[in-house]
Coordinates of C-alpha atoms in Angstrom, one line a residue:
X292 CA -16.2 25.7 10.4
X293 CA -14.3 27.7 7.8
X294 CA -10.7 27.4 7.5
X295 CA -10.2 31.1 6.7
X296 CA -12.2 31.9 9.9
X297 CA -10.2 30.4 11.9
X298 CA -6.8 31.8 10.2
X299 CA -8.5 35.1 10.5
X300 CA -9.0 35.1 14.4
X301 CA -5.4 33.6 14.5
X302 CA -3.9 36.4 12.7
X303 CA -6.0 39.1 14.6
X304 CA -4.6 37.7 18.0
X305 CA -1.3 38.4 16.6
X306 CA -2.1 42.0 15.5
X307 CA -3.7 42.7 18.9
X308 CA -0.1 41.4 20.5
X309 CA 1.5 44.1 18.0
X310 CA -0.8 46.7 19.1
X311 CA -0.3 46.4 22.7
X312 CA 3.8 46.4 22.0
X313 CA 3.2 49.8 20.8
X314 CA 1.2 51.0 22.9
X315 CA 3.4 49.8 25.9
X316 CA 6.4 51.6 23.9
X317 CA 4.7 54.8 23.4
X318 CA 3.4 55.1 27.1
X319 CA 5.8 54.2 28.8
X320 CA 8.2 56.7 30.6
X321 CA 11.9 54.8 30.8
X322 CA 14.5 55.1 27.8
X323 CA 15.0 51.1 28.5
X324 CA 11.3 50.5 27.3
X325 CA 10.3 52.9 24.8
X326 CA 14.0 52.9 23.1
X327 CA 15.9 49.3 23.8
X328 CA 12.3 47.7 23.8
X329 CA 13.1 45.6 27.0
X330 CA 10.0 44.1 27.0
X331 CA 7.4 41.7 25.7
X332 CA 3.5 41.1 25.3
X333 CA 1.2 38.6 24.7
X334 CA -2.2 36.9 25.0
X335 CA -2.7 33.3 27.0
X336 CA -6.0 31.5 26.6
X337 CA -7.8 30.9 29.9
X338 CA -5.4 28.2 31.1
X339 CA -2.4 30.5 30.4
X340 CA -1.5 28.6 27.0
X341 CA 0.4 31.2 25.0
X342 CA -1.3 32.4 21.8
X343 CA 0.5 35.8 20.7
X344 CA 3.5 37.3 21.7
X345 CA 4.8 40.6 20.5
X346 CA 8.3 40.2 21.2
X347 CA 11.2 42.4 22.4
X348 CA 13.3 40.6 24.6
X349 CA 13.5 36.7 23.2
X350 CA 14.2 36.1 26.9
X351 CA 10.8 36.3 28.2
X352 CA 9.9 33.7 25.8
X353 CA 8.7 31.3 28.6
X354 CA 7.9 34.2 30.8
X355 CA 4.4 35.3 29.6
X356 CA 2.5 32.3 29.7
X357 CA 4.2 30.9 33.3
X358 CA 3.4 34.1 35.1
X359 CA -0.4 33.5 33.9
X360 CA -0.1 30.0 35.0
X361 CA 1.4 30.8 38.6
X362 CA -1.4 33.8 38.6
X363 CA -4.2 30.7 38.6
X364 CA -2.4 28.8 41.3
X365 CA -2.5 32.2 43.4
X366 CA -6.1 33.1 42.6
X367 CA -8.5 29.9 42.7
X368 CA -11.7 28.6 44.3
X369 CA -13.1 31.7 46.3
X370 CA -9.9 33.6 45.9
X371 CA -10.5 33.3 42.1
X372 CA -9.7 36.2 39.7
X373 CA -12.8 39.3 38.9
X374 CA -13.4 41.2 35.9
X375 CA -11.3 44.3 36.6
X376 CA -9.1 42.6 38.7
X377 CA -5.3 43.2 37.4
X378 CA -2.3 41.4 39.2
X379 CA 1.6 42.7 39.1
X380 CA 4.2 40.3 40.0
X381 CA 8.2 39.8 39.6
X382 CA 8.9 36.7 41.7
X383 CA 12.3 35.1 40.3
X384 CA 11.4 31.7 41.5
X385 CA 7.9 31.3 40.5
X386 CA 6.4 31.7 36.8
X387 CA 8.1 33.2 34.4
X388 CA 10.4 35.2 37.1
X389 CA 13.9 36.5 35.8
X390 CA 14.8 39.3 38.2
X391 CA 13.3 41.7 40.3
X392 CA 13.6 44.4 37.5
X393 CA 11.4 42.5 35.3
X394 CA 7.7 43.2 36.8
X395 CA 4.6 41.6 34.8
X396 CA 1.2 43.1 34.4
X397 CA -1.2 40.1 34.4
X398 CA -4.9 41.2 32.7
X399 CA -7.5 38.8 33.2
X400 CA -10.1 39.0 30.2
X401 CA -13.9 37.9 31.1
X402 CA -16.8 37.7 28.7
X403 CA -20.4 37.4 29.9
X404 CA -19.1 36.6 33.4
X405 CA -16.6 33.7 31.9
X406 CA -12.7 34.1 32.2
X407 CA -11.9 33.4 28.5
X408 CA -8.2 34.8 28.5
X409 CA -5.4 36.5 29.6
X410 CA -3.1 39.7 28.3
X411 CA 0.3 39.9 29.7
X412 CA 3.1 42.1 29.6
X413 CA 6.9 42.0 31.3
X414 CA 8.9 45.3 31.4
X415 CA 12.4 46.2 32.6
X416 CA 11.5 48.8 35.0
X417 CA 15.0 51.0 35.6
X418 CA 14.5 51.4 39.1
X419 CA 12.7 49.2 41.5
X420 CA 14.8 50.2 45.0
X421 CA 17.3 48.0 46.6
X422 CA 20.6 48.8 47.8
X423 CA 22.2 50.3 44.6
X424 CA 20.7 52.4 42.0
X425 CA 19.3 50.6 39.0
X426 CA 18.1 47.7 41.6
X427 CA 20.9 45.6 40.0
X428 CA 24.1 44.3 42.0
X429 CA 27.1 42.1 41.5
X430 CA 27.8 41.5 45.0
X431 CA 24.5 41.3 46.1
X432 CA 23.9 37.7 48.6
X433 CA 19.8 37.6 49.0
X434 CA 17.2 38.9 47.1
X435 CA 16.2 41.4 50.0
X436 CA 19.1 43.5 48.5
X437 CA 18.0 43.7 45.0
X438 CA 14.6 45.8 45.3
X439 CA 11.1 45.4 45.7
X440 CA 8.9 42.0 45.3
X441 CA 5.6 42.0 44.5
X442 CA 4.5 38.0 44.9
X443 CA 1.4 38.2 42.8
X444 CA -0.4 41.2 43.9
X445 CA -3.5 42.9 42.6
X446 CA -2.6 46.3 41.9
X447 CA -6.2 46.7 40.7
X448 CA -9.6 44.6 42.3
X449 CA -12.5 45.1 40.0
X450 CA -11.3 48.1 38.5
X451 CA -10.1 50.1 41.1
X452 CA -6.5 51.2 41.7
X453 CA -4.8 50.1 45.2
X454 CA -3.3 53.2 46.6
X455 CA -1.6 51.1 49.1
X456 CA 0.6 49.4 46.1
X457 CA 0.7 52.8 44.3
X458 CA 2.0 54.2 47.6
X459 CA 4.8 51.6 48.5
X460 CA 6.6 51.8 45.1
X461 CA 6.4 55.2 45.3
X462 CA 8.0 55.6 48.8
X463 CA 10.5 52.8 47.8
X464 CA 12.1 53.4 44.4
X465 CA 14.5 56.3 43.5
X466 CA 12.5 57.2 40.3
X467 CA 8.9 57.0 41.1
X468 CA 7.7 59.0 38.6
X469 CA 9.0 57.1 35.8
X470 CA 8.6 53.5 37.8
X471 CA 5.0 54.6 38.2
X472 CA 4.8 55.7 34.4
X473 CA 6.0 52.2 33.6
X474 CA 3.4 50.5 35.8
X475 CA 0.5 52.3 34.2
X476 CA 1.9 51.7 30.6
X477 CA 1.9 48.1 31.4
X478 CA -1.9 48.3 32.7
X479 CA -2.8 50.5 29.5
X480 CA -1.0 47.9 27.0
X481 CA -2.8 45.1 28.6
X482 CA -6.3 46.7 28.5
X483 CA -5.7 47.6 24.9
X484 CA -5.1 43.9 24.1
X485 CA -8.3 43.2 26.3
X486 CA -10.7 44.9 24.2
X487 CA -9.2 43.3 20.9
X488 CA -10.1 40.1 22.2
X489 CA -13.2 40.6 23.3
X490 CA -14.0 42.0 20.1
X491 CA -12.8 39.2 17.9
X492 CA -15.1 37.0 20.5
X493 CA -18.4 39.4 19.6
X494 CA -17.5 39.3 16.0
X495 CA -17.0 35.6 15.7
X496 CA -18.8 33.8 18.7
X497 CA -16.6 32.5 21.8
X498 CA -17.1 28.6 20.4
X499 CA -15.2 29.9 17.3
X500 CA -12.5 31.7 19.3
X501 CA -12.2 28.6 21.3
X502 CA -12.1 26.4 18.5
X503 CA -9.6 29.0 16.5
X504 CA -7.0 29.1 19.4
X505 CA -6.8 25.4 19.7
X506 CA -6.2 24.9 16.1
X507 CA -3.2 27.9 16.5
X508 CA -2.0 25.7 19.5
X509 CA -2.0 22.2 17.6
X510 CA -0.8 24.2 14.4
X511 CA 2.6 25.1 16.1
X512 CA 3.3 22.0 17.4
X513 CA 2.6 20.2 14.2
X514 CA 5.2 22.8 13.0
X515 CA 7.9 22.1 15.6
X516 CA 7.6 18.4 15.1
X517 CA 8.5 18.4 11.7
X518 CA 11.3 20.8 12.0
X519 CA 12.8 18.1 14.8
X520 CA 12.8 15.4 12.3
X521 CA 15.2 17.5 10.2
X522 CA 17.9 17.4 13.4
X523 CA 19.8 14.3 14.0
X524 CA 18.8 12.1 16.7
X525 CA 20.8 11.6 19.6
X526 CA 22.2 12.5 23.1
X527 CA 24.6 15.2 23.0
X528 CA 26.5 16.7 25.5
X529 CA 28.8 19.8 27.2
X530 CA 29.9 21.9 29.6
X531 CA 30.4 25.4 30.1
X532 CA 31.2 27.9 33.3
X533 CA 30.1 30.9 34.8
X534 CA 33.6 32.6 35.6
X535 CA 32.9 34.6 38.8
X536 CA 30.0 35.7 41.2
X537 CA 31.2 38.9 41.7
X538 CA 33.4 37.9 45.0
X539 CA 36.5 36.6 42.8
X540 CA 35.6 32.6 43.0
X541 CA 34.9 30.3 40.6
X542 CA 34.4 29.1 37.8
X543 CA 31.0 27.5 38.2
X544 CA 30.3 24.6 35.9
X545 CA 27.2 24.4 34.0
X546 CA 26.1 21.0 32.3
X547 CA 23.7 20.3 29.6
X548 CA 22.5 17.0 28.2
X549 CA 20.3 17.0 25.1
X550 CA 18.1 14.7 24.1
X551 CA 16.3 15.0 20.1
X552 CA 14.1 12.2 18.7
X553 CA 11.6 12.7 16.0
X554 CA 9.0 14.2 18.7
X555 CA 10.8 15.6 21.7
X556 CA 13.6 17.8 22.7
X557 CA 14.9 17.3 26.4
X558 CA 17.6 19.4 28.0
X559 CA 19.0 18.0 31.1
X560 CA 21.1 20.3 33.3
X561 CA 21.3 18.1 36.4
X562 CA 24.7 18.1 37.5
X563 CA 25.3 21.6 37.4
X564 CA 27.1 23.7 40.1
X565 CA 24.9 24.9 43.3
X566 CA 23.5 28.0 43.5
X567 CA 26.2 30.5 44.5
X568 CA 26.9 33.5 46.9
X569 CA 26.1 36.7 44.7
X570 CA 23.9 37.5 41.9
X571 CA 25.1 35.1 39.0
X572 CA 22.3 32.9 39.6
X573 CA 19.4 32.0 37.4
X574 CA 16.0 30.6 38.4
X575 CA 14.2 27.5 37.1
X576 CA 11.9 29.5 35.0
X577 CA 14.7 31.5 33.7
X578 CA 16.3 28.4 32.4
X579 CA 13.1 27.4 30.7
X580 CA 13.0 30.8 28.7
X581 CA 16.4 30.2 27.8
X582 CA 15.7 26.9 26.3
X583 CA 12.8 28.1 24.7
X584 CA 14.3 31.0 22.8
X585 CA 17.6 27.9 21.3
X586 CA 14.7 25.9 20.7
X587 CA 12.5 28.1 18.7
X588 CA 15.4 29.4 16.5
X589 CA 16.0 25.8 15.5
X590 CA 12.4 24.9 15.0
X591 CA 10.3 27.7 14.1
X592 CA 12.3 31.0 13.9
X593 CA 9.7 32.4 11.2
X594 CA 6.5 31.0 12.9
X595 CA 4.7 33.6 15.3
X596 CA 5.1 32.7 18.7
X597 CA 2.6 30.2 20.4
X598 CA 2.3 27.8 23.2
X599 CA 1.8 25.0 21.2
X600 CA 5.6 24.9 19.3
X601 CA 6.9 24.3 23.0
X602 CA 4.9 21.2 23.7
X603 CA 7.7 19.1 22.2
X604 CA 10.6 20.7 24.4
X605 CA 11.4 19.9 28.2
X606 CA 13.8 21.0 30.8
X607 CA 15.2 19.1 33.3
X608 CA 17.0 20.3 36.6
X609 CA 17.0 19.4 40.3
X610 CA 16.1 22.6 42.4
X611 CA 19.0 24.5 43.7
X612 CA 21.6 25.1 41.1
X613 CA 22.9 28.1 39.9
X614 CA 20.2 27.7 36.8
X615 CA 17.5 26.6 39.2
X616 CA 18.2 28.9 42.0
X617 CA 15.9 29.1 44.8
X618 CA 14.7 31.4 47.7
X619 CA 16.3 33.6 48.6
X620 CA 19.4 33.7 46.3
X621 CA 20.1 36.7 44.7
X622 CA 19.5 36.7 40.9
X623 CA 19.8 40.4 39.6
X624 CA 22.4 39.3 36.8
X625 CA 20.1 36.4 36.1
X626 CA 21.0 37.5 32.3
X627 CA 24.6 36.5 32.0
X628 CA 23.4 33.0 33.4
X629 CA 20.6 32.2 31.3
X630 CA 23.0 33.8 28.1
X631 CA 25.7 31.0 29.0
X632 CA 22.7 28.3 29.3
X633 CA 21.6 29.2 25.7
X634 CA 25.5 29.6 24.4
X635 CA 26.3 26.1 25.9
X636 CA 23.4 24.4 24.1
X637 CA 24.2 26.9 21.2
X638 CA 27.3 25.1 21.2
X639 CA 26.5 21.3 21.4
X640 CA 24.4 21.6 18.7
X641 CA 25.8 23.8 16.6
X642 CA 28.0 21.4 14.7
X643 CA 25.1 19.1 13.8
X644 CA 23.0 21.9 12.0
X645 CA 25.4 24.4 11.0
X646 CA 23.1 25.6 8.6
X647 CA 20.8 26.9 11.5
X648 CA 23.7 27.7 14.2
X649 CA 26.3 30.2 14.0
X650 CA 29.8 30.4 15.6
X651 CA 29.8 31.8 19.0
X652 CA 28.7 35.2 19.7
X653 CA 29.3 38.1 22.7
X654 CA 27.4 35.9 25.7
X655 CA 26.6 38.9 27.6
X656 CA 24.0 41.2 27.8
X657 CA 27.1 43.7 28.8
X658 CA 24.5 46.0 30.8
X659 CA 25.4 49.4 32.8
X660 CA 23.7 51.2 34.9
X661 CA 25.5 54.8 35.7
X662 CA 23.6 56.7 37.8
X663 CA 24.2 59.9 39.5
X664 CA 23.0 64.0 39.5
X665 CA 21.9 65.4 36.2
X666 CA 24.5 68.6 35.6
X667 CA 22.0 70.6 34.3
X668 CA 18.3 69.6 36.0
X669 CA 19.9 68.4 39.7
X670 CA 18.0 65.5 38.8
X671 CA 18.7 62.2 39.8
X672 CA 19.5 60.0 36.6
X673 CA 20.2 56.3 36.1
X674 CA 21.2 55.3 32.5
X675 CA 20.4 51.3 32.0
X676 CA 21.0 49.7 29.1
X677 CA 22.0 46.6 26.9
X678 CA 25.1 46.9 25.0
X679 CA 26.1 45.5 21.0
X680 CA 28.7 43.0 20.0
X681 CA 29.9 40.9 17.4
X682 CA 27.9 37.6 16.6
X683 CA 29.8 34.6 15.1
X684 CA 30.1 33.9 11.5
X685 CA 28.0 31.0 9.8
X686 CA 28.4 28.6 7.3
X687 CA 27.7 31.1 4.4
X688 CA 28.4 34.5 5.6
X689 CA 30.5 36.8 7.8
X690 CA 29.0 37.2 11.4
X691 CA 27.0 40.5 12.4
X692 CA 28.6 43.5 13.9
X693 CA 27.2 45.4 16.7
X694 CA 24.2 43.3 17.4
X695 CA 22.8 43.0 20.9
X696 CA 23.1 39.2 22.6
X697 CA 20.5 36.3 22.1
X698 CA 19.0 37.4 25.4
X699 CA 18.0 40.9 24.0
X700 CA 16.3 39.6 20.7
X701 CA 14.8 42.5 19.2
X702 CA 16.2 44.9 21.6
X703 CA 18.0 48.2 20.6
X704 CA 20.8 50.5 22.5
X705 CA 19.7 53.6 23.3
X706 CA 20.6 56.2 20.8
X707 CA 23.1 58.6 21.9
X708 CA 21.4 61.8 21.9
X709 CA 18.8 60.6 24.3
X710 CA 21.6 59.6 26.5
X711 CA 23.6 62.6 26.6
X712 CA 20.0 64.5 27.3
X713 CA 18.7 62.5 29.7
X714 CA 21.7 61.3 32.0
X715 CA 25.2 63.2 33.2
X716 CA 27.1 61.7 30.6
X717 CA 28.9 62.2 27.2
X718 CA 29.4 60.0 24.4
X719 CA 33.1 60.2 23.4
X720 CA 33.4 56.9 21.5
X721 CA 31.0 54.5 19.6
X722 CA 32.9 52.3 17.4
X723 CA 33.8 49.0 16.1
X724 CA 37.2 47.5 17.6
X725 CA 39.5 45.5 16.4
X726 CA 41.0 43.6 19.3
X727 CA 41.7 40.7 17.3
X728 CA 40.1 37.2 17.0
X729 CA 37.1 35.5 14.7
X730 CA 39.3 35.0 11.9
X731 CA 38.3 32.5 9.4
X732 CA 37.0 31.4 6.0
X733 CA 33.9 33.8 7.2
X734 CA 35.2 36.4 9.8
X735 CA 33.5 36.8 13.1
X736 CA 31.4 40.4 13.7
X737 CA 33.4 42.9 15.4
X738 CA 32.5 44.1 18.8
X739 CA 32.4 47.2 20.0
X740 CA 33.7 50.3 22.1
X741 CA 31.8 52.6 24.0
X742 CA 33.1 55.1 26.0
X743 CA 31.1 57.1 28.5
X744 CA 32.8 60.4 29.8
X745 CA 31.3 61.6 32.9
X746 CA 30.1 65.3 32.8
X747 CA 28.1 65.1 36.3
X748 CA 29.5 66.0 39.6
X749 CA 30.5 62.2 40.5
X750 CA 28.8 59.5 39.6
X751 CA 28.4 55.7 40.0
X752 CA 28.6 52.7 37.6
X753 CA 27.2 49.2 38.3
X754 CA 28.2 46.2 35.1
X755 CA 28.4 42.8 34.6
X756 CA 30.6 41.8 31.4
X757 CA 30.8 38.0 31.8
X758 CA 33.3 36.6 28.9
X759 CA 36.4 38.9 30.3
X760 CA 38.1 35.4 30.7
X761 CA 36.6 33.5 27.8
X762 CA 36.7 34.3 24.3
X763 CA 33.5 33.7 22.0
X764 CA 34.4 30.2 20.0
X765 CA 35.0 29.7 16.5
X766 CA 33.7 26.8 14.5
X767 CA 35.3 24.0 11.7
X768 CA 38.6 25.8 11.9
X769 CA 37.9 29.7 12.6
X770 CA 39.3 31.2 15.1
X771 CA 38.0 31.9 18.9
X772 CA 36.8 35.7 19.0
X773 CA 37.6 38.3 21.9
X774 CA 36.7 39.1 25.3
X775 CA 33.7 41.3 27.0
X776 CA 35.3 43.8 29.8
X777 CA 34.8 47.4 31.0
X778 CA 37.7 49.6 31.8
X779 CA 37.5 52.6 34.2
X780 CA 39.6 55.5 32.4
X781 CA 40.5 57.6 35.1
X782 CA 41.1 61.6 34.3
X783 CA 44.6 61.1 35.4
X784 CA 45.3 58.4 32.9
X785 CA 45.3 54.8 35.3
X786 CA 43.0 52.7 34.0
X787 CA 40.6 49.7 36.0
X788 CA 39.7 46.4 34.1
X789 CA 36.6 45.0 35.3
X790 CA 34.3 42.1 34.5
X791 CA 31.6 42.4 37.0
X792 CA 31.7 45.6 39.6
X793 CA 28.9 47.7 41.7
X794 CA 28.7 51.0 42.4
X795 CA 32.1 52.0 41.4
X796 CA 32.4 55.6 42.3
X797 CA 33.5 57.7 39.1
X798 CA 34.7 61.7 39.4
X799 CA 33.8 64.0 36.7
X800 CA 35.9 63.8 33.9
X801 CA 36.6 59.8 34.3
X802 CA 35.6 57.7 31.6
X803 CA 33.9 54.2 31.3
X804 CA 35.0 52.4 28.4
X805 CA 32.8 49.6 27.5
X806 CA 34.2 46.8 25.3
X807 CA 32.2 44.0 23.4
X808 CA 33.6 40.9 22.2
X809 CA 34.3 40.2 18.3
X810 CA 32.5 36.7 17.5
X811 CA 34.1 33.7 16.5
X812 CA 35.2 32.9 13.1
X813 CA 33.8 30.0 10.9
X814 CA 35.9 28.0 8.8
X815 CA 39.9 28.1 7.6
X816 CA 41.4 31.7 7.6
X817 CA 43.3 30.3 4.1
X818 CA 39.9 30.1 2.4
X819 CA 38.9 33.5 2.8
X820 CA 39.3 35.4 -0.5
X821 CA 42.0 37.8 -0.9
X822 CA 39.9 40.7 -2.1
X823 CA 37.5 40.3 1.3
X824 CA 40.7 40.5 3.3
X825 CA 41.9 43.9 2.1
X826 CA 38.2 45.3 2.5
X827 CA 38.1 44.2 5.6
X828 CA 41.5 46.0 6.3
X829 CA 40.4 49.1 4.6
X830 CA 37.0 49.1 6.5
X831 CA 39.4 49.0 10.0
X832 CA 37.9 45.7 10.8
X833 CA 41.6 44.1 11.1
X834 CA 44.7 45.4 11.3
X835 CA 47.7 45.0 9.1
X836 CA 49.2 43.0 11.1
X837 CA 46.3 40.7 11.5
X838 CA 45.9 40.3 7.7
X839 CA 49.6 39.2 7.4
X840 CA 49.5 36.6 10.6
X841 CA 46.3 35.2 10.2
X842 CA 45.4 35.7 6.4
X843 CA 48.9 35.9 5.0
X844 CA 48.5 38.9 3.0

């Protein structure tokens, strides 16, 4: 069989993933999907091994293949999947689970009555019911408070839509039109991918398709093992912590032991704190996806994602910890714990491979959920989005400014024009801040201010900004960065600083100021060229006081 044919099939699968990605973006109804790109799409083989992924959110790197495998565990034997079936799932504690807001659409592909592959996507639905708007709460104590739960249910059976599921969603969410729109967009995107897979098989034959996908997976494994050989073998350990669980309790330690050989990468989180009261818990499948994100960054960052490239990686942790939480623990702020776990491995390994990993970054999604009645339309709105901040400096350049966290990947912030049109807010300020930190031969990237002025007659805000007491970390003599937090500036001038907050009431004229951290610096600040410090000063990245104190200029 010609090598060229196999590569053409592999490239066509990747292109199909990209087409699915575009389809979901263009047909969804929520800005967090079509603007922020808070979703991922992929294709797996019949066993659930990842063949291609069109990726917006890095935090979904382990979510797509594992959710397919969990689907296969449920639907087997006499209950096996049939052509025309479509399954939806958002179970946090099983395959691909993150939190309830991230809903997977699993689409089995049949060719001549044989199950030969799956297309799958996972997207953040802005509203899924639950106690508070946006289906996120920093004070939830059980998953039942966080929204609708789909434990791998068929939304389509033999091509026919399950109207009972549609009615259930419509009756239980605050934004039924956009929520159902996002559901049907996910089904449409998966259908597009399925057609492309069938077209490949019809052109090249089923056996050739199977040979190509095995070749692709084996290639991913080989490339990963070659990359592992460049990382020093050894056992490396570290500890970090979750500062708060939403109830003023904490901190809660997370421990990691990383074992690296020429053929294996083992991340062992045993010994981490037990799962906590509150929503700062992460299920084990979420921990795996976090480890995959960092693992891919240091092994095959330029290669299209496929399951073979993750074969050398193992993740270990006993059940019931803050990074392997079990039902019915609350998990709606899982992403803060996931990023903390990524950051821990990052910090452990960065001194070993400074050419691959920079100093610490903002380490939080800094997600905000603002809800109320739109002043122009009298329609209920929910703004949900991640925020950008500073990344750490590296051995060769300054840290990037205004980038989303490692968990967000290729996501984007929502444009100001869309925010002000769709929601009852006005963006008063969107700028880099110079609250300090990140000094070094290479300067950490600046965090940001985003000020939302409430223009509706009352609103509510829910947000999670971990890092309010813990600075981003510097490297090789570089200074630590700064903090994440949000502040309510009342119209009478009083200020309230928060790290975690749920459904805080806002009056018309109040301002929510979101502050994201500056990244850590790299190297001795005394080695930074004078002309670069003067340029930073001119651009407002540092103050005159900071230039004098830390750079002696």
